[in-house]
Short mmCIF file of C-alpha atoms in Angstrom, two decimals:
data_model
loop_
_atom_site.label_atom_id
_atom_site.label_comp_id
_atom_site.label_asym_id
_atom_site.label_seq_id
_atom_site.Cartn_x
_atom_site.Cartn_y
_atom_site.Cartn_z
CA MET C 148 74.12 74.61 117.27
CA ARG C 149 74.01 71.94 114.54
CA SER C 150 77.24 70.16 113.66
CA LEU C 151 78.43 69.94 110.07
CA THR C 152 77.43 66.56 108.59
CA ARG C 153 76.82 65.13 105.12
CA ASP C 154 73.13 64.62 105.91
CA LEU C 155 72.79 68.29 106.84
CA LEU C 156 74.64 69.34 103.71
CA ALA C 157 72.65 67.06 101.40
CA GLY C 158 69.38 68.18 102.92
CA GLY C 159 69.73 71.62 101.37
CA ALA C 160 69.43 73.45 104.68
CA LEU C 161 72.80 75.17 104.28
CA ASP C 162 73.34 78.06 101.91
CA VAL C 163 76.96 77.31 101.03
CA ALA C 164 78.87 76.20 97.93
CA HIS C 165 79.59 72.46 97.94
CA THR C 166 79.73 69.34 95.78
CA ASP C 167 77.26 66.48 96.22
CA GLY C 168 78.02 62.79 95.94
CA ALA C 169 81.50 62.82 97.43
CA PRO C 170 81.10 59.74 99.70
CA THR C 171 80.94 57.51 96.60
CA LEU C 172 84.10 58.88 95.01
CA PRO C 173 87.03 56.47 94.59
CA VAL C 174 90.18 57.45 96.47
CA THR C 175 92.52 58.57 93.70
CA ILE C 176 94.57 60.88 95.93
CA LEU C 177 96.44 59.79 99.06
CA GLN C 178 97.51 62.78 101.13
CA VAL C 179 100.07 62.81 103.93
CA GLY C 180 99.29 66.00 105.79
CA ASP C 181 96.18 67.03 107.69
CA GLY C 182 97.08 70.65 108.38
CA ASN C 183 95.36 73.87 107.43
CA PHE C 184 97.43 74.46 104.31
CA LEU C 185 96.64 71.31 102.35
CA ARG C 186 92.99 71.37 103.41
CA GLY C 187 92.64 75.03 102.37
CA PHE C 188 94.68 74.66 99.19
CA VAL C 189 94.91 71.26 97.46
CA ASP C 190 91.71 69.70 98.82
CA TRP C 191 89.78 72.91 98.19
CA MET C 192 91.00 72.86 94.57
CA VAL C 193 90.05 69.21 94.10
CA ASP C 194 86.60 69.93 95.49
CA VAL C 195 86.12 72.84 93.09
CA ALA C 196 87.15 70.65 90.15
CA ASN C 197 84.85 67.84 91.32
CA GLY C 198 82.00 70.34 91.48
CA GLN C 199 82.55 71.26 87.84
CA GLY C 200 82.63 67.60 86.74
CA LEU C 201 86.27 67.87 85.65
CA THR C 202 87.43 65.31 88.20
CA LYS C 203 85.92 62.55 90.29
CA ALA C 204 88.62 62.44 92.89
CA GLY C 205 88.29 61.27 96.45
CA VAL C 206 91.02 62.15 98.95
CA ALA C 207 92.20 59.99 101.85
CA ILE C 208 94.07 62.09 104.41
CA ALA C 209 96.74 60.50 106.58
CA GLN C 210 98.24 62.25 109.58
CA PRO C 211 101.99 62.80 109.20
CA LEU C 212 102.42 62.39 112.97
CA ASP C 213 100.82 60.21 115.62
CA GLN C 214 98.96 63.31 116.86
CA GLY C 215 96.58 64.86 114.34
CA ILE C 216 92.98 65.62 113.41
CA ALA C 217 91.85 62.38 111.77
CA ALA C 218 89.37 61.71 114.57
CA LEU C 219 87.98 65.26 114.37
CA LEU C 220 87.56 64.95 110.61
CA LYS C 221 85.69 61.67 110.92
CA ALA C 222 83.40 63.19 113.57
CA GLN C 223 82.33 65.76 110.94
CA ASP C 224 81.91 63.18 108.15
CA ASN C 225 85.27 64.43 106.77
CA LEU C 226 83.70 67.80 105.97
CA TYR C 227 85.01 71.28 106.72
CA THR C 228 84.52 74.86 105.56
CA VAL C 229 87.05 76.96 103.67
CA LEU C 230 86.46 80.68 104.17
CA LEU C 231 88.27 82.94 101.71
CA ARG C 232 88.58 86.64 102.54
CA GLY C 233 90.90 89.31 101.24
CA ILE C 234 91.59 92.17 98.87
CA GLU C 235 91.51 91.84 95.09
CA ASN C 236 92.03 94.85 92.85
CA GLY C 237 91.43 97.15 95.80
CA ARG C 238 88.11 95.56 96.81
CA GLU C 239 87.26 93.24 99.69
CA VAL C 240 86.09 89.80 98.56
CA GLU C 241 84.68 86.84 100.46
CA SER C 242 83.51 83.34 99.59
CA ARG C 243 82.80 80.11 101.45
CA ARG C 244 82.80 76.44 100.44
CA VAL C 245 82.25 73.19 102.31
CA VAL C 246 84.89 70.76 101.06
CA SER C 247 83.49 67.26 100.64
CA CYS C 248 86.12 65.48 98.53
CA VAL C 249 87.79 63.99 101.61
CA THR C 250 86.36 60.49 101.97
CA ASP C 251 88.54 59.16 104.76
CA ALA C 252 91.00 60.30 107.41
CA LEU C 253 93.36 58.01 109.27
CA ASN C 254 96.28 57.75 111.65
CA PRO C 255 98.84 55.49 109.93
CA TYR C 256 100.65 54.89 113.23
CA ALA C 257 97.50 53.25 114.60
CA ASP C 258 96.16 51.79 111.32
CA TRP C 259 99.02 51.00 108.99
CA GLN C 260 97.07 48.26 107.27
CA ARG C 261 94.41 50.71 106.13
CA MET C 262 97.17 53.00 104.85
CA LEU C 263 98.59 50.05 102.91
CA GLY C 264 95.13 49.36 101.52
CA TYR C 265 94.98 52.79 99.92
CA ALA C 266 98.60 52.61 98.74
CA THR C 267 98.01 49.31 96.96
CA SER C 268 94.65 50.23 95.42
CA PRO C 269 94.63 50.22 91.60
CA ALA C 270 92.42 53.34 91.73
CA LEU C 271 95.12 55.42 93.44
CA ARG C 272 97.02 57.76 91.11
CA PHE C 273 98.23 60.83 93.03
CA PHE C 274 100.17 61.27 96.26
CA VAL C 275 100.14 64.73 97.88
CA SER C 276 102.14 65.81 100.92
CA ASN C 277 103.03 68.67 103.21
CA THR C 278 105.19 67.50 106.08
CA THR C 279 106.94 70.90 106.63
CA GLU C 280 110.34 71.86 105.26
CA ALA C 281 111.97 69.34 107.63
CA GLY C 282 109.83 66.46 106.38
CA ILE C 283 111.78 65.61 103.24
CA ALA C 284 114.97 64.58 105.00
CA ASP C 285 117.15 61.49 104.73
CA ARG C 286 117.11 59.81 108.12
CA GLU C 287 118.30 56.23 108.28
CA GLU C 288 115.82 53.83 109.86
CA PRO C 289 115.15 50.09 109.61
CA TYR C 290 112.46 48.69 107.34
CA THR C 291 109.36 47.81 109.41
CA PRO C 292 106.86 46.28 106.93
CA GLY C 293 104.29 45.51 109.62
CA ALA C 294 104.25 48.99 111.12
CA CYS C 295 104.34 52.66 110.13
CA GLN C 296 107.78 54.01 109.26
CA THR C 297 108.97 57.07 111.16
CA SER C 298 110.12 59.60 108.55
CA PHE C 299 108.01 60.71 105.62
CA PRO C 300 110.34 59.49 102.82
CA ALA C 301 110.62 56.12 104.58
CA LYS C 302 106.82 55.91 104.66
CA VAL C 303 106.76 56.60 100.91
CA ALA C 304 109.41 53.94 100.25
CA ALA C 305 107.50 51.33 102.27
CA LEU C 306 104.15 52.20 100.67
CA LEU C 307 105.62 52.08 97.17
CA TYR C 308 107.23 48.74 97.85
CA ALA C 309 103.91 47.34 99.03
CA ARG C 310 102.29 48.69 95.84
CA TYR C 311 105.07 47.19 93.72
CA GLN C 312 104.52 43.77 95.31
CA ALA C 313 100.72 43.94 95.13
CA LEU C 314 100.37 45.19 91.55
CA GLY C 315 103.37 43.52 89.97
CA GLY C 316 105.49 46.56 89.15
CA THR C 317 103.59 47.34 85.96
CA ALA C 318 104.04 50.58 84.05
CA GLY C 319 100.48 51.63 84.77
CA SER C 320 100.75 51.11 88.51
CA GLY C 321 103.12 54.03 89.12
CA LEU C 322 102.02 57.10 91.07
CA VAL C 323 102.33 60.85 90.60
CA PHE C 324 103.88 62.58 93.61
CA LEU C 325 103.01 66.24 94.25
CA PRO C 326 104.97 67.29 97.35
CA CYS C 327 104.02 70.73 98.66
CA GLU C 328 106.88 71.11 101.15
CA LEU C 329 108.57 74.51 100.77
CA ILE C 330 112.00 73.34 99.71
CA GLU C 331 113.69 73.64 96.35
CA ALA C 332 113.38 70.56 94.12
CA ASN C 333 110.98 68.92 96.57
CA GLY C 334 110.02 66.10 94.20
CA THR C 335 113.57 65.41 93.10
CA ASN C 336 114.76 65.23 96.70
CA LEU C 337 111.89 62.98 97.78
CA LYS C 338 112.70 60.53 94.98
CA ARG C 339 116.41 60.54 95.86
CA ILE C 340 115.70 59.69 99.50
CA VAL C 341 113.13 57.00 98.65
CA LEU C 342 115.71 55.26 96.45
CA ALA C 343 118.31 55.61 99.22
CA HIS C 344 115.97 53.81 101.64
CA ALA C 345 115.35 51.06 99.08
CA LYS C 346 119.09 50.50 98.72
CA ARG C 347 119.74 50.49 102.47
CA TRP C 348 116.84 48.09 103.05
CA GLY C 349 118.19 45.69 100.43
CA LEU C 350 115.03 45.73 98.31
CA GLU C 351 115.32 44.09 94.92
CA ALA C 352 116.70 45.98 91.94
CA GLY C 353 113.42 45.64 90.08
CA PHE C 354 111.70 47.84 92.65
CA ALA C 355 114.22 50.67 92.25
CA ALA C 356 113.88 50.40 88.46
CA TRP C 357 110.07 50.63 88.76
CA VAL C 358 110.35 53.71 90.99
CA GLU C 359 112.70 55.34 88.49
CA ARG C 360 110.75 54.55 85.32
CA HIS C 361 107.09 54.53 86.24
CA ASN C 362 106.62 56.92 89.17
CA HIS C 363 106.64 60.68 88.72
CA PHE C 364 108.14 62.81 91.49
CA LEU C 365 107.23 66.32 90.39
CA ASN C 366 108.75 69.52 91.72
CA THR C 367 106.08 72.00 92.81
CA LEU C 368 105.75 75.51 94.18
CA VAL C 369 102.76 76.53 96.30
CA ASP C 370 101.57 79.93 97.44
CA ARG C 371 98.60 80.81 99.61
CA ILE C 372 98.44 82.28 103.11
CA VAL C 373 96.26 79.96 105.22
CA PRO C 374 96.01 81.20 108.83
CA GLY C 375 93.69 78.32 109.69
CA TYR C 376 90.89 78.07 112.22
CA PRO C 377 89.37 81.52 112.94
CA LYS C 378 89.04 80.91 116.68
CA ASP C 379 88.41 84.55 117.58
CA GLU C 380 85.38 84.60 115.27
CA ALA C 381 84.20 81.02 115.67
CA ALA C 382 81.01 81.77 117.62
CA ALA C 383 79.96 84.63 115.33
CA LEU C 384 80.67 82.61 112.18
CA SER C 385 78.72 79.60 113.50
CA ALA C 386 75.72 81.83 114.19
CA LYS C 387 75.98 83.35 110.72
CA TRP C 388 76.39 80.04 108.91
CA GLY C 389 73.82 78.06 110.89
CA TYR C 390 76.19 75.23 111.81
CA GLU C 391 79.28 74.59 113.93
CA ASP C 392 82.51 73.64 112.17
CA LYS C 393 85.45 72.88 114.46
CA LEU C 394 87.75 72.42 111.48
CA ALA C 395 86.94 75.55 109.46
CA VAL C 396 89.92 76.98 107.59
CA ALA C 397 90.34 80.69 106.84
CA ALA C 398 92.57 81.62 103.91
CA GLU C 399 93.24 84.37 101.45
CA PRO C 400 91.67 84.20 97.96
CA PHE C 401 95.05 84.35 96.21
CA HIS C 402 96.51 80.99 95.26
CA VAL C 403 98.99 79.55 92.82
CA TRP C 404 100.27 76.00 92.39
CA VAL C 405 103.10 75.60 89.91
CA ILE C 406 103.87 72.01 88.90
CA GLU C 407 106.90 71.04 86.86
CA GLY C 408 105.72 68.08 84.83
CA PRO C 409 104.54 66.75 81.45
CA ALA C 410 101.35 68.04 79.88
CA GLU C 411 99.74 64.59 79.78
CA LEU C 412 99.74 64.44 83.58
CA ALA C 413 97.99 67.81 83.70
CA GLU C 414 95.12 66.23 81.80
CA GLU C 415 94.78 63.58 84.50
CA LEU C 416 94.32 66.26 87.16
CA PRO C 417 92.88 69.20 85.20
CA LEU C 418 92.59 71.67 88.06
CA HIS C 419 93.76 74.42 85.71
CA LYS C 420 90.55 73.99 83.72
CA ALA C 421 88.41 74.79 86.78
CA GLY C 422 89.39 78.45 86.85
CA LEU C 423 92.11 77.71 89.39
CA ASN C 424 95.58 79.21 89.26
CA VAL C 425 97.39 75.93 88.63
CA VAL C 426 100.31 76.17 86.21
CA TRP C 427 101.94 73.14 84.61
CA THR C 428 105.36 73.97 83.21
CA ASP C 429 108.62 72.38 82.10
CA ASP C 430 110.62 74.96 84.06
CA LEU C 431 109.68 75.87 87.62
CA GLN C 432 112.65 78.14 88.27
CA PRO C 433 111.25 81.49 87.00
CA TYR C 434 108.19 81.07 89.22
CA ARG C 435 110.33 80.12 92.20
CA THR C 436 112.59 83.13 91.62
CA ARG C 437 109.56 85.42 91.44
CA LYS C 438 108.10 84.13 94.71
CA VAL C 439 111.35 83.87 96.65
CA ARG C 440 112.59 87.33 95.69
CA ILE C 441 109.36 89.35 95.66
CA LEU C 442 107.11 87.73 98.27
CA ASN C 443 109.61 86.07 100.59
CA GLY C 444 112.33 88.64 99.98
CA ALA C 445 110.04 91.55 100.83
CA HIS C 446 108.93 89.73 103.99
CA THR C 447 112.47 89.12 105.17
CA ALA C 448 113.69 92.58 104.20
CA SER C 449 110.98 94.30 106.25
CA ALA C 450 109.72 92.00 109.01
CA LEU C 451 112.67 92.25 111.40
CA ALA C 452 112.89 96.03 111.06
CA ALA C 453 109.13 96.41 111.57
CA TYR C 454 109.16 94.12 114.60
CA CYS C 455 112.04 96.00 116.23
CA ALA C 456 110.11 99.21 115.50
CA GLY C 457 107.31 97.94 117.76
CA LEU C 458 104.89 96.39 115.25
CA ASP C 459 103.49 92.87 115.57
CA THR C 460 101.78 91.92 112.29
CA VAL C 461 102.23 92.32 108.56
CA LYS C 462 98.97 94.29 108.42
CA ALA C 463 100.26 96.70 111.10
CA MET C 464 103.42 97.08 109.04
CA MET C 465 101.37 98.06 106.00
CA ASP C 466 99.32 100.53 108.06
CA ASP C 467 102.41 102.29 109.42
CA ALA C 468 103.39 105.16 107.11
CA THR C 469 107.13 104.94 107.75
CA VAL C 470 107.47 101.18 107.44
CA ALA C 471 105.15 101.05 104.42
CA ALA C 472 107.23 103.72 102.68
CA TYR C 473 110.39 101.72 103.41
CA LEU C 474 108.80 98.52 102.07
CA ASN C 475 107.60 100.27 98.91
CA ARG C 476 111.10 101.58 98.26
CA VAL C 477 112.70 98.18 98.79
CA MET C 478 110.05 96.35 96.79
CA PHE C 479 109.78 98.55 93.71
CA GLU C 480 113.27 100.06 93.53
CA GLU C 481 115.57 97.35 94.87
CA ILE C 482 113.86 93.97 94.36
CA VAL C 483 111.41 94.06 91.45
CA PRO C 484 113.79 95.60 88.84
CA TYR C 485 116.17 92.64 89.23
CA VAL C 486 113.72 89.74 88.95
CA PRO C 487 114.41 88.06 85.57
CA LEU C 488 110.88 88.28 84.21
CA PRO C 489 109.04 90.63 81.83
CA GLU C 490 108.45 94.05 83.40
CA ALA C 491 104.65 93.87 83.35
CA GLU C 492 104.61 90.43 84.98
CA ARG C 493 106.95 91.32 87.83
CA GLN C 494 105.19 94.64 88.50
CA ASP C 495 101.74 93.00 88.55
CA TYR C 496 102.94 90.28 90.89
CA ALA C 497 104.53 92.82 93.23
CA ARG C 498 101.32 94.87 93.38
CA THR C 499 99.38 91.69 94.18
CA ILE C 500 101.82 90.92 96.98
CA MET C 501 101.32 94.38 98.50
CA GLU C 502 97.55 93.83 98.46
CA ARG C 503 98.05 90.49 100.18
CA PHE C 504 100.25 92.05 102.85
CA GLY C 505 97.44 94.50 103.59
CA ASN C 506 94.69 91.87 103.86
CA PRO C 507 92.63 92.90 106.93
CA TYR C 508 91.50 89.30 107.52
CA ILE C 509 94.97 87.81 107.82
CA ARG C 510 96.81 88.10 111.13
CA HIS C 511 100.36 87.21 110.09
CA GLU C 512 102.65 87.59 113.09
CA LEU C 513 105.97 89.24 112.30
CA ILE C 514 107.75 87.19 114.96
CA SER C 515 106.83 84.01 113.02
CA ILE C 516 108.53 85.41 109.91
CA THR C 517 111.76 85.99 111.85
CA LEU C 518 112.43 82.25 112.32
CA ASN C 519 115.85 81.31 110.85
CA SER C 520 116.31 84.77 109.38
CA VAL C 521 120.01 84.43 108.59
CA SER C 522 119.48 81.62 106.08
CA LYS C 523 116.31 83.33 104.81
CA TRP C 524 118.16 86.61 104.18
CA GLN C 525 120.89 84.75 102.33
CA VAL C 526 118.41 82.95 100.03
CA ARG C 527 115.69 85.58 99.66
CA VAL C 528 117.42 88.99 99.80
CA LEU C 529 121.10 88.57 98.95
CA PRO C 530 120.51 87.64 95.26
CA SER C 531 118.55 90.87 94.65
CA LEU C 532 121.23 92.88 96.44
CA LYS C 533 123.96 91.29 94.33
CA ASP C 534 122.08 92.00 91.11
CA ALA C 535 121.70 95.63 92.15
CA VAL C 536 125.44 95.83 92.85
CA ALA C 537 126.23 94.31 89.45
CA ARG C 538 124.14 96.95 87.72
CA ASN C 539 124.93 100.00 89.86
CA GLY C 540 128.34 99.28 91.34
CA GLU C 541 127.31 99.50 95.01
CA ALA C 542 124.96 97.98 97.53
CA PRO C 543 121.43 99.48 97.56
CA ALA C 544 120.50 101.47 100.66
CA GLY C 545 117.21 99.72 101.55
CA LEU C 546 118.42 96.13 101.35
CA SER C 547 121.59 97.12 103.20
CA PHE C 548 119.36 98.58 105.92
CA SER C 549 117.50 95.26 106.11
CA LEU C 550 120.77 93.53 106.99
CA ALA C 551 121.48 96.14 109.68
CA ALA C 552 117.98 95.51 111.07
CA LEU C 553 118.74 91.79 111.12
CA LEU C 554 121.91 92.39 113.14
CA ARG C 555 119.94 94.54 115.59
CA PHE C 556 117.23 91.87 115.89
CA TYR C 557 119.88 89.25 116.73
CA ARG C 558 121.36 91.29 119.58
CA GLY C 559 120.37 89.11 122.50
CA THR C 560 121.14 87.40 125.76
CA ALA C 561 121.67 83.67 126.21
CA ALA C 562 120.17 82.14 129.35
CA GLY C 563 118.57 78.82 130.25
CA GLY C 564 119.03 77.40 126.78
CA ALA C 565 117.21 80.32 125.14
CA TYR C 566 118.47 83.37 123.24
CA THR C 567 116.34 86.45 123.85
CA GLY C 568 116.31 89.91 122.31
CA THR C 569 114.62 93.06 123.56
CA ARG C 570 112.65 95.90 122.01
CA ASP C 571 110.67 98.71 123.61
CA ALA C 572 107.64 96.42 123.94
CA GLY C 573 109.66 93.82 125.87
CA ALA C 574 111.59 90.61 125.32
CA TYR C 575 111.24 88.33 122.30
CA PRO C 576 112.63 84.91 121.35
CA ILE C 577 115.35 84.69 118.69
CA SER C 578 114.97 81.37 116.90
CA ASP C 579 117.72 79.99 114.68
CA ASN C 580 120.14 77.06 114.63
CA ALA C 581 122.76 76.78 117.35
CA GLU C 582 125.68 77.81 115.12
CA VAL C 583 123.97 81.05 114.07
CA ILE C 584 122.99 81.91 117.64
CA ALA C 585 126.53 81.25 118.86
CA ALA C 586 128.08 83.41 116.14
CA MET C 587 125.70 86.33 116.68
CA SER C 588 126.00 86.17 120.45
CA ALA C 589 129.80 86.13 120.29
CA ALA C 590 129.94 89.00 117.79
CA TRP C 591 127.70 91.23 119.90
CA ALA C 592 129.57 90.35 123.09
CA ALA C 593 132.94 91.24 121.57
CA ASN C 594 131.92 94.33 119.58
CA ALA C 595 128.83 95.87 121.19
CA GLY C 596 130.50 99.27 121.45
CA ASP C 597 132.03 99.26 117.96
CA THR C 598 129.49 99.16 115.14
CA LYS C 599 132.06 98.87 112.35
CA ALA C 600 133.89 96.03 114.05
CA LEU C 601 130.60 94.22 114.72
CA VAL C 602 129.51 94.50 111.09
CA LYS C 603 132.91 93.32 109.85
CA ALA C 604 132.88 90.33 112.20
CA VAL C 605 129.40 89.19 111.21
CA LEU C 606 129.52 89.92 107.47
CA SER C 607 132.89 88.20 107.05
CA ASP C 608 131.70 85.03 108.83
CA VAL C 609 131.54 82.49 106.00
CA ARG C 610 129.74 80.01 108.27
CA LEU C 611 126.71 82.30 108.28
CA TRP C 612 126.54 83.40 104.65
CA LYS C 613 128.63 80.80 102.76
CA GLU C 614 130.76 83.73 101.55
CA ASP C 615 132.44 86.89 102.81
CA LEU C 616 129.86 89.66 102.46
CA THR C 617 132.46 92.35 103.14
CA ALA C 618 133.66 91.73 99.57
CA ILE C 619 130.44 93.21 98.19
CA PRO C 620 131.14 96.85 97.22
CA GLY C 621 129.71 99.33 99.71
CA LEU C 622 127.72 96.80 101.73
CA ALA C 623 129.71 96.82 104.99
CA VAL C 624 129.85 100.63 105.06
CA ARG C 625 126.12 101.02 104.46
CA VAL C 626 125.22 98.32 107.00
CA ALA C 627 127.49 99.92 109.62
CA ASP C 628 126.04 103.39 109.01
CA SER C 629 122.48 102.04 109.22
CA LEU C 630 123.19 100.06 112.37
CA ALA C 631 124.77 103.12 113.98
CA ALA C 632 121.63 105.13 113.15
CA ILE C 633 119.42 102.39 114.59
CA GLU C 634 121.45 102.28 117.79
CA ALA C 635 121.48 106.08 118.14
CA LYS C 636 117.90 106.97 117.13
CA GLY C 637 115.86 103.79 117.25
CA MET C 638 114.59 101.62 114.42
CA LYS C 639 111.60 103.74 113.37
CA ALA C 640 113.57 107.01 113.27
CA ALA C 641 116.45 105.38 111.39
CA MET C 642 114.00 103.98 108.87
CA ALA C 643 112.35 107.38 108.45
CA GLY C 644 115.74 108.92 107.79
CA LEU C 645 116.49 106.35 105.11
CA VAL C 646 113.16 106.94 103.37
CA ALA C 647 113.50 110.72 103.54
CA GLY C 648 117.07 110.65 102.29
#
């Protein structure tokens, strides 16, 4: 089977959407992150815009860790396929594109000088990143100008300082940062930590002033499910396409990138003019609220219950009549009415989310959604529940049930440094921080035979929720009743009773 190369692509032998001429593009975007998401989201967008002549942007990808795929990318001439499959307006859709805007891939731990070369290039304008939610963190470390820094913000501080020295700290030499890490105020936090490193390292005041005045650290919100390499279909897809691509990325068609920044910067990277769902705004918060409450909130409110009911994927959850009915109730009666957006907009978005959940091409494991569920429930579900209480005077039944399901999911056994729960299908790992695990383990050990006492102990634990949830009218009673039903009848039967009632 032929490997994917630029010569093969340019020769016209492949029937696939692509953009020609990419090897000659100047690197205007430096990207820290070589994972599936950025390659199937940002780089795909840049390639689409390049293909329409709206941009002439080359991307240099740097691994965020010493282990990565830079060598694999270079072996394929920095090419890879993005396969989009899903449901739109009730119909299955599919498209495929070979992304060719990536002109280089490197390991900064092994080749810091080449990384510095891109960072100090006058042609560079944008800096994109996705180093996971833990990447934008303030970790003290010494300044090592001859070698790669350890943490991501420290890398940024060192690269910016090199740029400041090389280009003289001029107004036009500043960069635009577009962090895609899934934390609130990602750009604001990255800037804060970069300046903290500059201060600790004793860098001159002029550098900090240049960072403040002439570099843009924009807050962004990203949304696309990107499962990544379709390994189970790799052989069949290669035969169908006529070439082998070891770095192919499968993703859903839906995408949105919301960027909080000035309109003039949008004109420098006009992805929104390429038919892409890129929104430049002066207020990111409404979009964040919509995503966190409707998409993430629905996930968290249903995933633990569905998993304890014996299901393994989001698609299986949507195919199960009982769980789907529960999710529909929670989504359209207890979440959507309290999102502070126009009715048509929030309803349309919710319907889109339900289509995405049912995408037959996405295998989204429920167990992966359960990671750190206590903090997720607090951020994603509790605000909707509180709004419902403010309007109706008591906690809503479905979201209260989701908290009972969470408590049931966290009933586990600690052994060998692991905390493990059980369901009918067998054991499963419970993954959260040590304080949460300790609190849940202690509460279940002390109150396993007393549902009301268990609920009171957990809901009143301010360390878990940052407040006493027993103060919310009706919540403790509803959670205790739901948990008692789960314990007596099983998760699926308890859920069916809630939906029927």
